[in-house]
């Protein structure tokens, strides 16, 4: 993978930053560090300040696996134009159908996972997340989860993540679809998307020349062509995007 912040590759980021572009970010693992307690997740102060500066210069979106209300609360006070939750499906015109399917999946799984140590079933209204980060025996927990999910009669899509399995109702739009729709809504020509997890591959796999996909952390298995080193380096990326757009404005004024 190519480090998008390496000086010799600076032209690619510059090209997108100076275009009519939408910036979109995942939240956990991208804007916010991964933490043991998901309820405690939040941005560092430096990231908060830099994201605010970026939002003042570009139209911005956050597309998160969290529920829309959850991630919006963590972005309160920042002028993020678009907030999308539940891995790209919230908001959507089919919300009642997704809520019904998620409730049925929850009913099926609750009993089967009740005695699994360290396993938590998170109800996000329109999708579910099964966390096992707190399990003392993660391999065993993973097997229990997979057996329970395999027995679920409700049609669904499984998206594995970092010590979590996400269950989305069949037919629910993913992050790639959400980004495509946001580009139309924002009336932009291009997009930069930054993410770190398996659900972000739905964007990276689009192979759309109008989208610059940047993965947080290099991974040979990812469809993203570009990366930044780690989550802390996201601050450097945000700062670079501020600089590039400011330089573009200065050049336009001189012209």
PDB file of C-alpha atoms in Angstrom:
ATOM      1  CA  UNK A   1       0.000   0.000   0.000  1.00  0.00           C
ATOM      2  CA  UNK A   2       1.106   3.563  -0.681  1.00  0.00           C
ATOM      3  CA  UNK A   3       1.527   5.994   2.209  1.00  0.00           C
ATOM      4  CA  UNK A   4      -0.547   8.929   1.007  1.00  0.00           C
ATOM      5  CA  UNK A   5       1.447  11.303   3.240  1.00  0.00           C
ATOM      6  CA  UNK A   6       4.833  10.342   1.810  1.00  0.00           C
ATOM      7  CA  UNK A   7       6.346  13.396   0.053  1.00  0.00           C
ATOM      8  CA  UNK A   8       6.854  11.526  -3.221  1.00  0.00           C
ATOM      9  CA  UNK A   9       3.118  10.752  -3.374  1.00  0.00           C
ATOM     10  CA  UNK A  10       1.922  14.219  -2.408  1.00  0.00           C
ATOM     11  CA  UNK A  11       0.410  14.944  -5.815  1.00  0.00           C
ATOM     12  CA  UNK A  12      -2.416  12.411  -5.438  1.00  0.00           C
ATOM     13  CA  UNK A  13      -3.774  13.964  -2.235  1.00  0.00           C
ATOM     14  CA  UNK A  14      -3.287  17.442  -3.665  1.00  0.00           C
ATOM     15  CA  UNK A  15      -5.276  16.550  -6.779  1.00  0.00           C
ATOM     16  CA  UNK A  16      -8.286  15.414  -4.762  1.00  0.00           C
ATOM     17  CA  UNK A  17      -8.073  18.153  -2.122  1.00  0.00           C
ATOM     18  CA  UNK A  18      -8.173  20.855  -4.772  1.00  0.00           C
ATOM     19  CA  UNK A  19     -11.165  19.319  -6.547  1.00  0.00           C
ATOM     20  CA  UNK A  20     -14.884  19.652  -5.797  1.00  0.00           C
ATOM     21  CA  UNK A  21     -14.574  17.011  -3.091  1.00  0.00           C
ATOM     22  CA  UNK A  22     -16.475  15.483  -0.170  1.00  0.00           C
ATOM     23  CA  UNK A  23     -14.395  14.244   2.775  1.00  0.00           C
ATOM     24  CA  UNK A  24     -15.818  11.206   4.580  1.00  0.00           C
ATOM     25  CA  UNK A  25     -14.509   9.404   7.643  1.00  0.00           C
ATOM     26  CA  UNK A  26     -15.233   6.347   9.715  1.00  0.00           C
ATOM     27  CA  UNK A  27     -15.326   7.089  13.446  1.00  0.00           C
ATOM     28  CA  UNK A  28     -13.928   4.301  15.647  1.00  0.00           C
ATOM     29  CA  UNK A  29     -10.340   3.519  14.745  1.00  0.00           C
ATOM     30  CA  UNK A  30     -10.198   6.481  12.384  1.00  0.00           C
ATOM     31  CA  UNK A  31     -11.230   9.718  14.084  1.00  0.00           C
ATOM     32  CA  UNK A  32     -11.261   8.053  17.504  1.00  0.00           C
ATOM     33  CA  UNK A  33      -8.826   5.515  18.967  1.00  0.00           C
ATOM     34  CA  UNK A  34     -10.134   2.005  19.560  1.00  0.00           C
ATOM     35  CA  UNK A  35     -10.881   1.583  23.278  1.00  0.00           C
ATOM     36  CA  UNK A  36     -11.864  -1.375  25.448  1.00  0.00           C
ATOM     37  CA  UNK A  37     -15.114   0.279  26.540  1.00  0.00           C
ATOM     38  CA  UNK A  38     -16.976   1.380  23.399  1.00  0.00           C
ATOM     39  CA  UNK A  39     -19.044   3.824  25.466  1.00  0.00           C
ATOM     40  CA  UNK A  40     -15.878   5.765  26.310  1.00  0.00           C
ATOM     41  CA  UNK A  41     -14.768   6.315  22.706  1.00  0.00           C
ATOM     42  CA  UNK A  42     -14.020   9.865  21.670  1.00  0.00           C
ATOM     43  CA  UNK A  43     -11.625  11.992  19.678  1.00  0.00           C
ATOM     44  CA  UNK A  44      -8.436  13.428  21.088  1.00  0.00           C
ATOM     45  CA  UNK A  45      -8.523  17.213  21.454  1.00  0.00           C
ATOM     46  CA  UNK A  46      -6.058  17.608  18.588  1.00  0.00           C
ATOM     47  CA  UNK A  47      -8.270  15.564  16.265  1.00  0.00           C
ATOM     48  CA  UNK A  48     -11.329  17.544  17.368  1.00  0.00           C
ATOM     49  CA  UNK A  49      -9.661  20.858  16.529  1.00  0.00           C
ATOM     50  CA  UNK A  50      -8.319  19.636  13.199  1.00  0.00           C
ATOM     51  CA  UNK A  51     -11.640  18.112  12.143  1.00  0.00           C
ATOM     52  CA  UNK A  52     -13.327  21.427  12.923  1.00  0.00           C
ATOM     53  CA  UNK A  53     -10.822  23.196  10.677  1.00  0.00           C
ATOM     54  CA  UNK A  54     -11.388  20.637   7.925  1.00  0.00           C
ATOM     55  CA  UNK A  55     -15.175  21.029   8.167  1.00  0.00           C
ATOM     56  CA  UNK A  56     -14.775  24.788   7.672  1.00  0.00           C
ATOM     57  CA  UNK A  57     -13.017  24.169   4.352  1.00  0.00           C
ATOM     58  CA  UNK A  58     -14.720  21.090   2.875  1.00  0.00           C
ATOM     59  CA  UNK A  59     -18.130  19.430   3.014  1.00  0.00           C
ATOM     60  CA  UNK A  60     -17.599  16.534   5.435  1.00  0.00           C
ATOM     61  CA  UNK A  61     -19.357  13.316   6.383  1.00  0.00           C
ATOM     62  CA  UNK A  62     -18.915  10.677   9.045  1.00  0.00           C
ATOM     63  CA  UNK A  63     -20.116   7.197   8.100  1.00  0.00           C
ATOM     64  CA  UNK A  64     -19.991   5.008  11.195  1.00  0.00           C
ATOM     65  CA  UNK A  65     -20.968   1.568  12.346  1.00  0.00           C
ATOM     66  CA  UNK A  66     -22.484   3.169  15.429  1.00  0.00           C
ATOM     67  CA  UNK A  67     -26.099   4.235  15.447  1.00  0.00           C
ATOM     68  CA  UNK A  68     -26.582   7.661  13.939  1.00  0.00           C
ATOM     69  CA  UNK A  69     -27.626   9.214  17.253  1.00  0.00           C
ATOM     70  CA  UNK A  70     -24.625   7.689  19.026  1.00  0.00           C
ATOM     71  CA  UNK A  71     -22.014   9.013  16.613  1.00  0.00           C
ATOM     72  CA  UNK A  72     -23.804  12.367  16.253  1.00  0.00           C
ATOM     73  CA  UNK A  73     -23.524  12.828  20.016  1.00  0.00           C
ATOM     74  CA  UNK A  74     -19.755  12.273  19.789  1.00  0.00           C
ATOM     75  CA  UNK A  75     -19.547  14.888  17.025  1.00  0.00           C
ATOM     76  CA  UNK A  76     -21.693  17.485  18.813  1.00  0.00           C
ATOM     77  CA  UNK A  77     -20.344  20.987  18.264  1.00  0.00           C
ATOM     78  CA  UNK A  78     -18.596  20.140  15.003  1.00  0.00           C
ATOM     79  CA  UNK A  79     -20.073  21.320  11.681  1.00  0.00           C
ATOM     80  CA  UNK A  80     -20.095  17.871  10.058  1.00  0.00           C
ATOM     81  CA  UNK A  81     -22.567  18.173   7.206  1.00  0.00           C
ATOM     82  CA  UNK A  82     -23.640  14.526   6.951  1.00  0.00           C
ATOM     83  CA  UNK A  83     -23.793  11.876   9.672  1.00  0.00           C
ATOM     84  CA  UNK A  84     -24.613   8.310   8.625  1.00  0.00           C
ATOM     85  CA  UNK A  85     -24.950   5.432  11.078  1.00  0.00           C
ATOM     86  CA  UNK A  86     -25.328   1.656  11.155  1.00  0.00           C
ATOM     87  CA  UNK A  87     -22.646   0.989   8.542  1.00  0.00           C
ATOM     88  CA  UNK A  88     -24.386   3.110   5.915  1.00  0.00           C
ATOM     89  CA  UNK A  89     -28.033   2.137   6.355  1.00  0.00           C
ATOM     90  CA  UNK A  90     -29.190   4.998   8.607  1.00  0.00           C
ATOM     91  CA  UNK A  91     -31.011   7.107   7.476  1.00  0.00           C
ATOM     92  CA  UNK A  92     -32.852   5.208   4.757  1.00  0.00           C
ATOM     93  CA  UNK A  93     -36.373   4.923   3.414  1.00  0.00           C
ATOM     94  CA  UNK A  94     -36.636   1.281   4.507  1.00  0.00           C
ATOM     95  CA  UNK A  95     -35.903   1.870   8.195  1.00  0.00           C
ATOM     96  CA  UNK A  96     -39.064   0.138   9.532  1.00  0.00           C
ATOM     97  CA  UNK A  97     -38.185  -3.048   7.623  1.00  0.00           C
ATOM     98  CA  UNK A  98     -34.608  -2.996   8.890  1.00  0.00           C
ATOM     99  CA  UNK A  99     -35.769  -2.377  12.459  1.00  0.00           C
ATOM    100  CA  UNK A 100     -38.136  -5.352  12.277  1.00  0.00           C
ATOM    101  CA  UNK A 101     -35.410  -7.645  10.945  1.00  0.00           C
ATOM    102  CA  UNK A 102     -32.909  -6.480  13.581  1.00  0.00           C
ATOM    103  CA  UNK A 103     -35.441  -7.062  16.373  1.00  0.00           C
ATOM    104  CA  UNK A 104     -36.086 -10.597  15.115  1.00  0.00           C
ATOM    105  CA  UNK A 105     -32.354 -11.327  14.998  1.00  0.00           C
ATOM    106  CA  UNK A 106     -31.975 -10.019  18.527  1.00  0.00           C
ATOM    107  CA  UNK A 107     -34.798 -12.216  19.802  1.00  0.00           C
ATOM    108  CA  UNK A 108     -33.094 -15.245  18.292  1.00  0.00           C
ATOM    109  CA  UNK A 109     -29.592 -14.463  19.564  1.00  0.00           C
ATOM    110  CA  UNK A 110     -30.204 -13.194  23.102  1.00  0.00           C
ATOM    111  CA  UNK A 111     -30.789 -16.606  24.655  1.00  0.00           C
ATOM    112  CA  UNK A 112     -27.986 -18.269  22.746  1.00  0.00           C
ATOM    113  CA  UNK A 113     -25.427 -15.708  23.863  1.00  0.00           C
ATOM    114  CA  UNK A 114     -26.675 -15.021  27.385  1.00  0.00           C
ATOM    115  CA  UNK A 115     -24.142 -17.307  29.091  1.00  0.00           C
ATOM    116  CA  UNK A 116     -21.147 -16.475  26.901  1.00  0.00           C
ATOM    117  CA  UNK A 117     -18.575 -14.775  29.144  1.00  0.00           C
ATOM    118  CA  UNK A 118     -17.493 -11.347  27.921  1.00  0.00           C
ATOM    119  CA  UNK A 119     -19.870 -11.361  24.941  1.00  0.00           C
ATOM    120  CA  UNK A 120     -22.178  -8.366  24.555  1.00  0.00           C
ATOM    121  CA  UNK A 121     -25.084  -8.086  22.126  1.00  0.00           C
ATOM    122  CA  UNK A 122     -25.554  -4.446  21.142  1.00  0.00           C
ATOM    123  CA  UNK A 123     -28.927  -3.390  19.773  1.00  0.00           C
ATOM    124  CA  UNK A 124     -28.500  -0.477  17.345  1.00  0.00           C
ATOM    125  CA  UNK A 125     -32.188  -0.616  16.379  1.00  0.00           C
ATOM    126  CA  UNK A 126     -31.486  -1.256  12.689  1.00  0.00           C
ATOM    127  CA  UNK A 127     -28.538  -3.635  13.059  1.00  0.00           C
ATOM    128  CA  UNK A 128     -26.768  -5.629  15.757  1.00  0.00           C
ATOM    129  CA  UNK A 129     -23.185  -5.848  16.954  1.00  0.00           C
ATOM    130  CA  UNK A 130     -21.841  -8.794  18.932  1.00  0.00           C
ATOM    131  CA  UNK A 131     -18.767  -7.690  20.874  1.00  0.00           C
ATOM    132  CA  UNK A 132     -16.270 -10.077  22.445  1.00  0.00           C
ATOM    133  CA  UNK A 133     -13.411  -7.706  23.289  1.00  0.00           C
ATOM    134  CA  UNK A 134     -13.999  -8.282  27.018  1.00  0.00           C
ATOM    135  CA  UNK A 135     -13.991 -12.079  26.783  1.00  0.00           C
ATOM    136  CA  UNK A 136     -11.176 -13.899  28.593  1.00  0.00           C
ATOM    137  CA  UNK A 137     -11.305 -16.698  25.997  1.00  0.00           C
ATOM    138  CA  UNK A 138     -11.714 -14.938  22.681  1.00  0.00           C
ATOM    139  CA  UNK A 139     -11.375 -17.988  20.435  1.00  0.00           C
ATOM    140  CA  UNK A 140     -14.071 -19.817  22.351  1.00  0.00           C
ATOM    141  CA  UNK A 141     -16.275 -16.709  22.354  1.00  0.00           C
ATOM    142  CA  UNK A 142     -15.835 -16.371  18.601  1.00  0.00           C
ATOM    143  CA  UNK A 143     -16.952 -19.983  18.085  1.00  0.00           C
ATOM    144  CA  UNK A 144     -20.039 -19.486  20.258  1.00  0.00           C
ATOM    145  CA  UNK A 145     -20.940 -16.336  18.335  1.00  0.00           C
ATOM    146  CA  UNK A 146     -20.485 -17.972  14.949  1.00  0.00           C
ATOM    147  CA  UNK A 147     -22.619 -20.957  15.961  1.00  0.00           C
ATOM    148  CA  UNK A 148     -25.374 -18.672  17.248  1.00  0.00           C
ATOM    149  CA  UNK A 149     -25.321 -16.513  14.119  1.00  0.00           C
ATOM    150  CA  UNK A 150     -25.311 -19.568  11.839  1.00  0.00           C
ATOM    151  CA  UNK A 151     -28.543 -20.751  13.459  1.00  0.00           C
ATOM    152  CA  UNK A 152     -30.307 -17.416  12.903  1.00  0.00           C
ATOM    153  CA  UNK A 153     -33.184 -17.852  10.419  1.00  0.00           C
ATOM    154  CA  UNK A 154     -33.417 -14.138   9.608  1.00  0.00           C
ATOM    155  CA  UNK A 155     -31.658 -13.215   6.353  1.00  0.00           C
ATOM    156  CA  UNK A 156     -28.652 -11.106   7.218  1.00  0.00           C
ATOM    157  CA  UNK A 157     -25.165 -10.029   6.258  1.00  0.00           C
ATOM    158  CA  UNK A 158     -22.235 -10.611   8.613  1.00  0.00           C
ATOM    159  CA  UNK A 159     -19.425  -8.062   8.632  1.00  0.00           C
ATOM    160  CA  UNK A 160     -16.565  -8.994  10.972  1.00  0.00           C
ATOM    161  CA  UNK A 161     -14.649  -6.229  12.690  1.00  0.00           C
ATOM    162  CA  UNK A 162     -12.068  -5.795  15.435  1.00  0.00           C
ATOM    163  CA  UNK A 163     -13.335  -8.236  18.094  1.00  0.00           C
ATOM    164  CA  UNK A 164     -16.898  -7.690  16.917  1.00  0.00           C
ATOM    165  CA  UNK A 165     -19.355  -9.215  14.467  1.00  0.00           C
ATOM    166  CA  UNK A 166     -21.830  -6.848  12.836  1.00  0.00           C
ATOM    167  CA  UNK A 167     -25.151  -8.242  11.659  1.00  0.00           C
ATOM    168  CA  UNK A 168     -27.027  -6.199   9.096  1.00  0.00           C
ATOM    169  CA  UNK A 169     -30.439  -7.030   7.630  1.00  0.00           C
ATOM    170  CA  UNK A 170     -30.335  -8.452   4.139  1.00  0.00           C
ATOM    171  CA  UNK A 171     -30.577  -5.710   1.514  1.00  0.00           C
ATOM    172  CA  UNK A 172     -29.336  -2.944   3.812  1.00  0.00           C
ATOM    173  CA  UNK A 173     -27.130  -0.389   2.041  1.00  0.00           C
ATOM    174  CA  UNK A 174     -23.463  -0.446   3.007  1.00  0.00           C
ATOM    175  CA  UNK A 175     -20.900   2.325   3.388  1.00  0.00           C
ATOM    176  CA  UNK A 176     -20.036   2.346  -0.303  1.00  0.00           C
ATOM    177  CA  UNK A 177     -23.659   2.958  -1.262  1.00  0.00           C
ATOM    178  CA  UNK A 178     -23.979   5.595   1.447  1.00  0.00           C
ATOM    179  CA  UNK A 179     -20.923   7.449   0.119  1.00  0.00           C
ATOM    180  CA  UNK A 180     -22.223   7.285  -3.434  1.00  0.00           C
ATOM    181  CA  UNK A 181     -25.550   8.780  -2.332  1.00  0.00           C
ATOM    182  CA  UNK A 182     -23.832  11.513  -0.321  1.00  0.00           C
ATOM    183  CA  UNK A 183     -21.759  12.511  -3.347  1.00  0.00           C
ATOM    184  CA  UNK A 184     -24.959  13.044  -5.303  1.00  0.00           C
ATOM    185  CA  UNK A 185     -26.569  14.967  -2.461  1.00  0.00           C
ATOM    186  CA  UNK A 186     -23.511  17.190  -1.975  1.00  0.00           C
ATOM    187  CA  UNK A 187     -23.134  17.661  -5.758  1.00  0.00           C
ATOM    188  CA  UNK A 188     -19.415  16.932  -5.688  1.00  0.00           C
ATOM    189  CA  UNK A 189     -17.172  15.384  -8.311  1.00  0.00           C
ATOM    190  CA  UNK A 190     -14.880  13.406  -6.020  1.00  0.00           C
ATOM    191  CA  UNK A 191     -14.576  12.023  -2.501  1.00  0.00           C
ATOM    192  CA  UNK A 192     -11.853  11.101  -0.049  1.00  0.00           C
ATOM    193  CA  UNK A 193     -12.808   8.292   2.328  1.00  0.00           C
ATOM    194  CA  UNK A 194     -10.760   7.307   5.386  1.00  0.00           C
ATOM    195  CA  UNK A 195     -11.459   4.119   7.327  1.00  0.00           C
ATOM    196  CA  UNK A 196      -9.768   1.319   9.211  1.00  0.00           C
ATOM    197  CA  UNK A 197     -12.008  -1.738   9.361  1.00  0.00           C
ATOM    198  CA  UNK A 198     -13.663  -4.469   7.324  1.00  0.00           C
ATOM    199  CA  UNK A 199     -16.875  -2.477   6.842  1.00  0.00           C
ATOM    200  CA  UNK A 200     -14.809   0.246   5.144  1.00  0.00           C
ATOM    201  CA  UNK A 201     -13.832  -2.247   2.459  1.00  0.00           C
ATOM    202  CA  UNK A 202     -17.286  -1.673   0.967  1.00  0.00           C
ATOM    203  CA  UNK A 203     -15.951   1.737  -0.037  1.00  0.00           C
ATOM    204  CA  UNK A 204     -12.440   0.626  -0.968  1.00  0.00           C
ATOM    205  CA  UNK A 205     -13.764  -2.126  -3.237  1.00  0.00           C
ATOM    206  CA  UNK A 206     -15.830   0.270  -5.341  1.00  0.00           C
ATOM    207  CA  UNK A 207     -12.890   0.938  -7.694  1.00  0.00           C
ATOM    208  CA  UNK A 208     -14.347   4.347  -8.482  1.00  0.00           C
ATOM    209  CA  UNK A 209     -11.691   6.728  -9.871  1.00  0.00           C
ATOM    210  CA  UNK A 210     -13.592   9.575  -8.240  1.00  0.00           C
ATOM    211  CA  UNK A 211     -12.992   8.144  -4.758  1.00  0.00           C
ATOM    212  CA  UNK A 212      -9.631   8.203  -2.998  1.00  0.00           C
ATOM    213  CA  UNK A 213      -9.750   5.440  -0.395  1.00  0.00           C
ATOM    214  CA  UNK A 214      -7.287   5.746   2.472  1.00  0.00           C
ATOM    215  CA  UNK A 215      -6.915   2.947   4.989  1.00  0.00           C
ATOM    216  CA  UNK A 216      -5.759   3.607   8.543  1.00  0.00           C
ATOM    217  CA  UNK A 217      -2.934   1.089   8.889  1.00  0.00           C
ATOM    218  CA  UNK A 218      -1.440  -0.813   5.988  1.00  0.00           C
ATOM    219  CA  UNK A 219      -3.038  -4.181   5.208  1.00  0.00           C
ATOM    220  CA  UNK A 220      -2.135  -6.262   2.163  1.00  0.00           C
ATOM    221  CA  UNK A 221      -5.631  -7.779   2.172  1.00  0.00           C
ATOM    222  CA  UNK A 222      -7.346  -4.386   1.836  1.00  0.00           C
ATOM    223  CA  UNK A 223      -8.697  -3.119  -1.479  1.00  0.00           C
ATOM    224  CA  UNK A 224      -7.486   0.376  -0.584  1.00  0.00           C
ATOM    225  CA  UNK A 225      -4.481   1.538  -2.568  1.00  0.00           C
ATOM    226  CA  UNK A 226      -3.456   4.212  -0.071  1.00  0.00           C
ATOM    227  CA  UNK A 227      -2.952   4.322   3.672  1.00  0.00           C
ATOM    228  CA  UNK A 228      -1.740   6.331   6.622  1.00  0.00           C
ATOM    229  CA  UNK A 229       0.456   4.609   9.194  1.00  0.00           C
ATOM    230  CA  UNK A 230      -1.930   4.430  12.159  1.00  0.00           C
ATOM    231  CA  UNK A 231      -4.801   6.153  13.928  1.00  0.00           C
ATOM    232  CA  UNK A 232      -2.613   8.880  15.416  1.00  0.00           C
ATOM    233  CA  UNK A 233      -1.411   9.738  11.929  1.00  0.00           C
ATOM    234  CA  UNK A 234      -4.969  10.740  11.018  1.00  0.00           C
ATOM    235  CA  UNK A 235      -4.158  14.079  12.674  1.00  0.00           C
ATOM    236  CA  UNK A 236      -1.343  14.599  10.163  1.00  0.00           C
ATOM    237  CA  UNK A 237      -3.733  13.786   7.334  1.00  0.00           C
ATOM    238  CA  UNK A 238      -6.299  16.297   8.601  1.00  0.00           C
ATOM    239  CA  UNK A 239      -3.631  18.964   8.971  1.00  0.00           C
ATOM    240  CA  UNK A 240      -2.405  18.285   5.429  1.00  0.00           C
ATOM    241  CA  UNK A 241      -5.942  18.601   4.049  1.00  0.00           C
ATOM    242  CA  UNK A 242      -6.298  21.974   5.770  1.00  0.00           C
ATOM    243  CA  UNK A 243      -3.012  23.157   4.275  1.00  0.00           C
ATOM    244  CA  UNK A 244      -3.856  21.997   0.767  1.00  0.00           C
ATOM    245  CA  UNK A 245      -7.276  23.656   0.683  1.00  0.00           C
ATOM    246  CA  UNK A 246      -5.855  26.867   2.142  1.00  0.00           C
ATOM    247  CA  UNK A 247      -3.119  26.882  -0.516  1.00  0.00           C
ATOM    248  CA  UNK A 248      -5.724  26.289  -3.220  1.00  0.00           C
ATOM    249  CA  UNK A 249      -7.748  29.288  -1.986  1.00  0.00           C
ATOM    250  CA  UNK A 250      -4.641  31.479  -1.962  1.00  0.00           C
ATOM    251  CA  UNK A 251      -3.776  30.515  -5.522  1.00  0.00           C
ATOM    252  CA  UNK A 252      -7.310  31.220  -6.711  1.00  0.00           C
ATOM    253  CA  UNK A 253      -7.273  34.653  -5.062  1.00  0.00           C
ATOM    254  CA  UNK A 254      -3.974  35.521  -6.743  1.00  0.00           C
ATOM    255  CA  UNK A 255      -5.276  34.361 -10.110  1.00  0.00           C
TER     256      UNK A 255
END
